[in-house]
Coordinates of C-alpha atoms and ligand atoms in Angstrom, one line a residue:
X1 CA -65.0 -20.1 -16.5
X2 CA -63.3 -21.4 -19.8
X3 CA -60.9 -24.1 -19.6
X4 CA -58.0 -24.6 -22.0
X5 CA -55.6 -27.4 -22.3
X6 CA -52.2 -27.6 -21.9
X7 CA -50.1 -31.0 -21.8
X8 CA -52.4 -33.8 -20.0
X9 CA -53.6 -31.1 -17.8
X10 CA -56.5 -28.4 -17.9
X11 CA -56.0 -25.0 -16.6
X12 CA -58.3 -21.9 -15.7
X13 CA -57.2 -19.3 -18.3
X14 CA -57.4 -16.4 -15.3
X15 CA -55.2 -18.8 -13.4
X16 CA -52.5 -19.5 -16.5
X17 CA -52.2 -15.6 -16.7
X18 CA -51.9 -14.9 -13.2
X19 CA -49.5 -16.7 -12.6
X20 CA -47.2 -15.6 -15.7
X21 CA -48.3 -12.0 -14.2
X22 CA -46.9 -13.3 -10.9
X23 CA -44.0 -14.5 -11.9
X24 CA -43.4 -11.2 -14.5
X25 CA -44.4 -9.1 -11.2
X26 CA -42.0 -10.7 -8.8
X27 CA -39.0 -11.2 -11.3
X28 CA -39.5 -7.1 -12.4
X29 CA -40.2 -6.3 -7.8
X30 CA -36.8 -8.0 -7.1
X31 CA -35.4 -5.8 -9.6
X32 CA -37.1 -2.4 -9.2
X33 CA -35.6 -1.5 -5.8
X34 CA -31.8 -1.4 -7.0
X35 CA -32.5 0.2 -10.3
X36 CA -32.0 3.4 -10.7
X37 CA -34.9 4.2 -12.8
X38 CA -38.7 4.5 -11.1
X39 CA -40.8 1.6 -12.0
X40 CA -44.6 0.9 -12.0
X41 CA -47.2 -1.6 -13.2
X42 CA -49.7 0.0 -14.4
X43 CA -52.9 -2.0 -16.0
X44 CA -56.0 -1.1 -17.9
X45 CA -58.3 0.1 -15.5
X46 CA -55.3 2.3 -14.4
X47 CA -54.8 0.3 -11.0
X48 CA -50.5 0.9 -10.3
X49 CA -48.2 -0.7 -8.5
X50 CA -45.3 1.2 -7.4
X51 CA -42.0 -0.9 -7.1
X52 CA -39.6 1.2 -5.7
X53 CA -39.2 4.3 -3.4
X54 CA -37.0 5.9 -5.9
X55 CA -40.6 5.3 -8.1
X56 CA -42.3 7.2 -5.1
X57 CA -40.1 10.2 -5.0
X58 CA -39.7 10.5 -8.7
X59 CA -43.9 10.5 -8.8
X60 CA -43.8 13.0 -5.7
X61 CA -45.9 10.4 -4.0
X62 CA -46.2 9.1 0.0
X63 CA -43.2 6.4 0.2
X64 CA -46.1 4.2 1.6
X65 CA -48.5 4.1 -1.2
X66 CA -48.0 1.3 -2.9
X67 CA -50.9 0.2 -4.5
X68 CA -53.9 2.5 -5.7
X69 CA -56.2 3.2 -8.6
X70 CA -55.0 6.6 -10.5
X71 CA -56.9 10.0 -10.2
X72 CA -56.1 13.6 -10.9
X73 CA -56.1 13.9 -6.9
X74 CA -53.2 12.7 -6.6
X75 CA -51.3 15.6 -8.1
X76 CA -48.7 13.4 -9.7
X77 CA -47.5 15.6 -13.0
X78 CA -45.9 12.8 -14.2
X79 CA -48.5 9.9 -13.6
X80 CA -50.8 12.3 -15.3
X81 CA -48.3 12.2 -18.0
X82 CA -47.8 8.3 -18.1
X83 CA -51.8 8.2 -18.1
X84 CA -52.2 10.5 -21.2
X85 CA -49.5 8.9 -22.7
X86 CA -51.5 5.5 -22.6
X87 CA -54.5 7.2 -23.7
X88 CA -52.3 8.1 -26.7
X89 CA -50.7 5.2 -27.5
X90 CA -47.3 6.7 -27.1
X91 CA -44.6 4.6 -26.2
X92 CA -41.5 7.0 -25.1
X93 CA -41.6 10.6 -24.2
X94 CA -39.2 13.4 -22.9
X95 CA -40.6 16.1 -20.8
X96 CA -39.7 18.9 -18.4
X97 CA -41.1 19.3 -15.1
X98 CA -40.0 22.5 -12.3
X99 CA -36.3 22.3 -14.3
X100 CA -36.0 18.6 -14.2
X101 CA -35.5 16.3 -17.6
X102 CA -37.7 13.0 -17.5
X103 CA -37.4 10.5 -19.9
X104 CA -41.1 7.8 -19.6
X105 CA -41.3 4.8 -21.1
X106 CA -44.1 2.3 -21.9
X107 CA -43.5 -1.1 -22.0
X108 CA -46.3 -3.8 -22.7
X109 CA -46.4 -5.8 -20.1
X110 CA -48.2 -8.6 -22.2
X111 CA -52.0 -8.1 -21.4
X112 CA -53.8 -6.3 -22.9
X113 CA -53.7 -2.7 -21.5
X114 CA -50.9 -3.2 -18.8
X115 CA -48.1 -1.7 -18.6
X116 CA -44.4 -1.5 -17.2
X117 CA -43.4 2.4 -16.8
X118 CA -40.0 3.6 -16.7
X119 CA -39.1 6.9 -15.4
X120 CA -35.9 7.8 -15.1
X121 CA -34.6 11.6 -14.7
X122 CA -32.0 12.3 -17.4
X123 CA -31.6 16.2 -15.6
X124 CA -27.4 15.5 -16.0
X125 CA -27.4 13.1 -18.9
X126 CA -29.2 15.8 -21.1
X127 CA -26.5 18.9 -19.0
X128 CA -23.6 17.1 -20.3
X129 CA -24.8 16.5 -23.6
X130 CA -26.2 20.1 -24.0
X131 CA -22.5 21.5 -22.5
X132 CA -20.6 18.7 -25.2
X133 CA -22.4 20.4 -28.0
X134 CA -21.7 23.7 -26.9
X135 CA -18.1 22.6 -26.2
X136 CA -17.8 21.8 -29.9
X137 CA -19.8 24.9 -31.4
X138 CA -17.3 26.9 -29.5
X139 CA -14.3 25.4 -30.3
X140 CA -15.3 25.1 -34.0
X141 CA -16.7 29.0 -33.9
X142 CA -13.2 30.1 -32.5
X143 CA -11.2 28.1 -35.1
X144 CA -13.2 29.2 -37.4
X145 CA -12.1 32.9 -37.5
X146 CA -7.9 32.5 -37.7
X147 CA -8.9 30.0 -40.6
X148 CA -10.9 31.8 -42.0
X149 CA -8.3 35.0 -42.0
X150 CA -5.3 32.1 -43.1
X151 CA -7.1 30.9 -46.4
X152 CA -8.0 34.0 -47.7
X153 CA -4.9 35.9 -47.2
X154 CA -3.3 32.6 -48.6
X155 CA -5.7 32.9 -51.6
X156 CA -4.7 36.5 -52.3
X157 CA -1.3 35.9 -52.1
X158 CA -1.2 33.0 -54.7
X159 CA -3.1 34.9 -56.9
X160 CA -1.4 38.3 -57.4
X161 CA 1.1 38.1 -59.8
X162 CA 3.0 40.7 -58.5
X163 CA 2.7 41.6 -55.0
X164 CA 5.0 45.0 -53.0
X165 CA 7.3 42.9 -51.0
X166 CA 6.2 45.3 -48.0
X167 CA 2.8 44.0 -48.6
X168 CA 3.9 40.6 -48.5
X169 CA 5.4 40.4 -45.2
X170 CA 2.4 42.0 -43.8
X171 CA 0.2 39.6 -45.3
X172 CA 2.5 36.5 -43.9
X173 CA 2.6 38.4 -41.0
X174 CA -1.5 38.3 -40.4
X175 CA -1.3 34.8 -41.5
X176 CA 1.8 33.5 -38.9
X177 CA -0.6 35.5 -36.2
X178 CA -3.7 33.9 -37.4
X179 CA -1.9 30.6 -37.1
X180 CA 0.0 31.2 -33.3
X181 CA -4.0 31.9 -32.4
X182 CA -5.4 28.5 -33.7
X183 CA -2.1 26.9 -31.7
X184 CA -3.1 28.7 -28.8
X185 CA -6.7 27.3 -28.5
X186 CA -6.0 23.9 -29.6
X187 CA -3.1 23.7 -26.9
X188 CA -6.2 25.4 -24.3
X189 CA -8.0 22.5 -26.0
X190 CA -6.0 19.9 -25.3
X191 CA -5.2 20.7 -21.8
X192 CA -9.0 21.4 -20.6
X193 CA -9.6 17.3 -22.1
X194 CA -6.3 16.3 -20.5
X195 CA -7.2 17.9 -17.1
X196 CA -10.8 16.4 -17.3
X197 CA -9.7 13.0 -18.0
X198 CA -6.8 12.4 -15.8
X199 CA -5.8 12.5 -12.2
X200 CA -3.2 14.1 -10.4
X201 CA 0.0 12.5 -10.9
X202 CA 1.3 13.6 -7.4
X203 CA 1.2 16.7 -5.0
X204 CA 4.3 17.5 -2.8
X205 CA 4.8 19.9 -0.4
X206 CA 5.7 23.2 -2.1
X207 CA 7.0 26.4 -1.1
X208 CA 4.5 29.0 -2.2
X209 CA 6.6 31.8 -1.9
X210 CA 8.7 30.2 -4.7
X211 CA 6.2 29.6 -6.9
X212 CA 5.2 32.7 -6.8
X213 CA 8.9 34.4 -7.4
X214 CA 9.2 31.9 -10.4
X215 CA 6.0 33.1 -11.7
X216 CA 6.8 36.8 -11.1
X217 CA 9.8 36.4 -12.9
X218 CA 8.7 34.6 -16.0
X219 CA 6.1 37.7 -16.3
X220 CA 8.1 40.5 -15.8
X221 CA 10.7 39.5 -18.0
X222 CA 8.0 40.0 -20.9
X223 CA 6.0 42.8 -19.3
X224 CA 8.6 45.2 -18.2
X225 CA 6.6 47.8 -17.7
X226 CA 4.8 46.2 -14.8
X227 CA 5.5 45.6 -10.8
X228 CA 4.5 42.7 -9.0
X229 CA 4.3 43.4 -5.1
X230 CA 4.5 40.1 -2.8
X231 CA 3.1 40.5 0.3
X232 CA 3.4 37.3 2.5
X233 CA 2.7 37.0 6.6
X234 CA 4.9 34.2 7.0
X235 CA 8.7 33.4 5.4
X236 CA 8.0 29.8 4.2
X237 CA 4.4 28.6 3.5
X238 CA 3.7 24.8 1.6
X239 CA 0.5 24.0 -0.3
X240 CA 0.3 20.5 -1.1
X241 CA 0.2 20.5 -5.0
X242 CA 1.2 19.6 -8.6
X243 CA 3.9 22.8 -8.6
X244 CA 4.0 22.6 -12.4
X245 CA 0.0 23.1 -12.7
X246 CA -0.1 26.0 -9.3
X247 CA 2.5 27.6 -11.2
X248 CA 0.1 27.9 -14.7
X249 CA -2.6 28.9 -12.5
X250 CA -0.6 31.7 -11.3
X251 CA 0.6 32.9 -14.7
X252 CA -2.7 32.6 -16.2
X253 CA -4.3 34.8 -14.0
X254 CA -1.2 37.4 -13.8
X255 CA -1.6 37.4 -17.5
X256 CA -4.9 38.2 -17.2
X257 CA -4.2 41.3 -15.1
X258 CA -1.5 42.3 -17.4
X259 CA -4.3 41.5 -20.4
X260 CA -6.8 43.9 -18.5
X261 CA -4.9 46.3 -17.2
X262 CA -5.1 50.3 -17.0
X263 CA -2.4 53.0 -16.7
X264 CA -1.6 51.6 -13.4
X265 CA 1.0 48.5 -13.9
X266 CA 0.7 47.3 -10.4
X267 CA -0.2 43.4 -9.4
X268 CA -0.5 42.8 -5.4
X269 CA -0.3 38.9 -4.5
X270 CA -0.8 38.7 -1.0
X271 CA -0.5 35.1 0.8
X272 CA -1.9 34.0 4.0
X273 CA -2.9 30.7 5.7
X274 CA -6.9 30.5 6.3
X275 CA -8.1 27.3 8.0
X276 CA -6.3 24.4 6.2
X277 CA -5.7 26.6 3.0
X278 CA -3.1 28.8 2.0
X279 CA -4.7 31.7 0.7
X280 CA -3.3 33.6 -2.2
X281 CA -5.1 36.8 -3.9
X282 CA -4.4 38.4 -7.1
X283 CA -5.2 42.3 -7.4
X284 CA -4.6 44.6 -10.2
X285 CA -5.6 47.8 -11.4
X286 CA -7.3 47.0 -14.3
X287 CA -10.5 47.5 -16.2
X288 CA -12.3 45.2 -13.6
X289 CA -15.4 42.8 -14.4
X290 CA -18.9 44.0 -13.8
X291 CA -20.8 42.2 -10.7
X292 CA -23.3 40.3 -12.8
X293 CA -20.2 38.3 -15.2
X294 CA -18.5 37.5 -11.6
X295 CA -19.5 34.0 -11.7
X296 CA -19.9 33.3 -15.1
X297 CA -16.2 34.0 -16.0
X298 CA -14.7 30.9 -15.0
X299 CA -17.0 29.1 -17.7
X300 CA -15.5 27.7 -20.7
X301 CA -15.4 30.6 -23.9
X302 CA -17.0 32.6 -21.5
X303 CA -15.9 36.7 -22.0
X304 CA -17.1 39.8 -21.2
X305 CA -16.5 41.8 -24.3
X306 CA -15.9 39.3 -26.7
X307 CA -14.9 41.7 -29.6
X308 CA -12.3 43.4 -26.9
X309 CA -10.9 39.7 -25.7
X310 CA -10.7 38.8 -28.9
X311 CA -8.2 41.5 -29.8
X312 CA -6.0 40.9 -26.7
X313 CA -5.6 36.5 -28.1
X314 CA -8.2 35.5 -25.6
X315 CA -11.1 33.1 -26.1
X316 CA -12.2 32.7 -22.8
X317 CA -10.9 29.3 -21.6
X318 CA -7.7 30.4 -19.4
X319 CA -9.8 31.1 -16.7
X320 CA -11.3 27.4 -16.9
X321 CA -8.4 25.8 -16.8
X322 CA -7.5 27.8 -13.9
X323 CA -10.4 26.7 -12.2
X324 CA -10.3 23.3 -13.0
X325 CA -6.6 22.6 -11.9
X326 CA -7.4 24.4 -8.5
X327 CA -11.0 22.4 -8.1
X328 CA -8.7 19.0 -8.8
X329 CA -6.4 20.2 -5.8
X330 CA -9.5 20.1 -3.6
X331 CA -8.9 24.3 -3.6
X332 CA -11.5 26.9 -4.8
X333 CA -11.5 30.2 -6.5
X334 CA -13.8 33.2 -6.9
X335 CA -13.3 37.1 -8.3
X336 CA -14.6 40.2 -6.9
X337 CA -13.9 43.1 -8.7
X338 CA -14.5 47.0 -8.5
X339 CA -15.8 48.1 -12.1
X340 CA -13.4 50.5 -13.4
X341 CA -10.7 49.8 -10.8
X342 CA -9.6 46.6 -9.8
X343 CA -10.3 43.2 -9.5
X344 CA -9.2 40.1 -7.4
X345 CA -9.1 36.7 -7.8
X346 CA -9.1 35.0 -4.5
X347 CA -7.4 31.1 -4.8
X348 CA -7.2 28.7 -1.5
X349 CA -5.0 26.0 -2.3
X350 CA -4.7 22.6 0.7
X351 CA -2.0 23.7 2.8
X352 CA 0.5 21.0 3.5
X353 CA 0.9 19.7 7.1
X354 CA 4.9 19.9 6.5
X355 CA 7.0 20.2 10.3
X356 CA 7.8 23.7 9.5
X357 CA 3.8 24.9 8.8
X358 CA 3.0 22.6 11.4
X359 CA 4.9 24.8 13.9
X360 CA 4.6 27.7 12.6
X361 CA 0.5 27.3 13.4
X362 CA 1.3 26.9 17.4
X363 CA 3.5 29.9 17.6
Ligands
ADP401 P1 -9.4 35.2 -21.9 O1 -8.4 34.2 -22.5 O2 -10.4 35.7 -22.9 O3 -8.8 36.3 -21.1 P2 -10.2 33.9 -19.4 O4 -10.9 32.7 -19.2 O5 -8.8 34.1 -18.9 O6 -10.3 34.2 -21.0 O7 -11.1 35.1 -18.8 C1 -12.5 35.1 -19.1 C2 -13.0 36.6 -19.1 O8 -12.9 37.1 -17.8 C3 -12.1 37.5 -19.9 O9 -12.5 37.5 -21.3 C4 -12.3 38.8 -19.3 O10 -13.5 39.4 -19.8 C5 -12.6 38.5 -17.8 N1 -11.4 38.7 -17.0 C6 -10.5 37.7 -16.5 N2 -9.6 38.2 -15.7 C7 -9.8 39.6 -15.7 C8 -9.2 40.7 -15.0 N3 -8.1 40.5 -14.3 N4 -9.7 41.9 -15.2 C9 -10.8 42.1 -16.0 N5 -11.4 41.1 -16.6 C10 -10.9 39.9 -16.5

């Protein structure tokens, strides 16, 4: 046993570090159960300490094994990984387990060969990231073509001397359109962020009915060619909404079937209550959407055809706003569609417990 000295006093060396370990131990046990990272000690004859149950689900281990020597037995994918990582001498590591993201970290917990490991699951953290960078490639790929299209017709007309006035006006024409498209997106743009970061400023009970004949109206004065038929089961029906925001959810997707449309001009908006919704469904005529895009529409720049979207001003985020207005109303939304025929958008929107829907649900 060697002795060392410290102050007047002599002390064990095995009994100096244990209880430095001790204290290390109980400052990083008190902590462990409220972190939301897993945490182990872990020392060099590969004896661990688990110190938290989040430690023991994230290992995939019994909730009451606590202490225990490590073996391949155990079927721990990621212990094996913190073991090989020691082995290794690697510190930090990323891997990907059955879909989930892990981030493991090493931390020397002062004697030789021990270790404090940190597992935490960075699944979302990584998502978010991942869907930010996408944002951005998107929104830089779809600026990237009307400004594209601007300089060079901008290039061609400062550089011809003499240029047909004809020619002129068809070239300022291109560039105005290549110009209304970037204003469209950034205005999309600007809305999705402005929707994402803020709340609700304030629902009240509206009429739905009227929402709807505003909306109606507003499209068929530009598409005159087109019919929209109502249908409603009761006179006067209130959702509890933002009517501003209902109303460009409503548009958006009446554009849309306008947008996709066939010889037949015909949009059917039937209203109904269902549970504590009111129910309203969109049908047209149109080109419809085949089954396996269904649920992949509502994602942002997401399109079918891109080249044929792309002709008609879209970019694919109308139908993400759409959704995320109705989702911040506590509603949902879904299509269905019939390839070739028709397709529906189906919105439920929190129906508003005014007197008159009240009594209207008794009768
Ligand atoms: P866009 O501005 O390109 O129309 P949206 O987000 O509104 O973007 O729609 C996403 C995609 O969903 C569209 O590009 C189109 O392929 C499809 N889509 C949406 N509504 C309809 C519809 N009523 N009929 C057929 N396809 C549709």
């Amino acid at each position: 046993m060697k002795l060392v000295s410290k102050g007047k006093f002599l002390y064990d060396t095995k009994v100096i570090f244990s209880r430095r370990r001790k204290k290390s131990k109980s400052k990083l046990a008190k902590t462990a159960p409220y972190m939301e990272e897993g945490v182990l000690l872990i020392d060099k004859h590969f004896s661990i300490e688990v110190l938290s149950s989040v430690t023991s689900r994230l290992l995939k281990l019994e909730a009451n094994q606590k202490f225990f020597t490590y073996s391949e037995d155990l079927q721990s994918p990621i212990l094996d990984k913190i073991i090989l990582m020691i082995k290794g001498n690697k510190l930090s590591e990323r891997v990907k387990l059955d879909d989930i993201m892990y981030s493991l970290q090493l931390i020397d917990d002062g004697k030789k060969g021990s270790f404090i490991a940190v597992i935490k699951d960075t699944t979302s953290i990584e998502k978010a990231l991942h869907m930010g960078k996408e944002f951005v490639g998107n929104a830089s790929h779809e600026l990237r073509t009307p400004i594209t299209i601007i300089k060079g017709f901008t290039e061609m007309l400062l550089e011809s001397e003499q240029i047909q006035p004809s020619m002129q006006r068809s070239i300022l024409e291109k560039i105005a359109a290549s110009t209304a498209r970037m204003e469209h997106l950034v205005n999309h743009l600007l809305r999705l962020t402005d929707l994402e970061n803020n709340e609700l400023e304030g629902v009240i009970p509206a009429n739905i009915h009227e929402l709807i004949e505003d909306v109606s109206y507003q499209v068929l004065s530009i598409h005159t060619d087109f019919q929209i038929e109502h249908l409603r089961k009761e006179e006067d029906l209130f959702c509890l909404v933002e009517p501003d925001l209902i109303e460009l959810v409503l548009i958006n997707l009446c554009k849309n079937c306008v947008k996709y449309s066939r010889e037949e001009k015909v949009i059917e908006i039937k209203v109904d209550r269902e549970d504590s919704y009111v129910y309203i469904k969109i049908t047209d005529k149109g080109i419809g959407i085949p089954e396996k895009d269904l649920v992949n529409i509502f994602d942002r720049f997401y399109t079918v055809d891109k080249a044929h979207c792309r002709k008609l001003g879209g970019a694919g985020l109308g139908l993400s706003i759409v959704k995320l207005i109705v989702e911040k109303h506590k509603g949902k939304i879904y299509a269905t569609s019939e390839l070739g025929k028709s397709t529906s958008m189906h919105v439920y929107l929190p129906l508003a417990k005014t007197p008159a829907s009240v009594g209207l649900a008794q009768v």
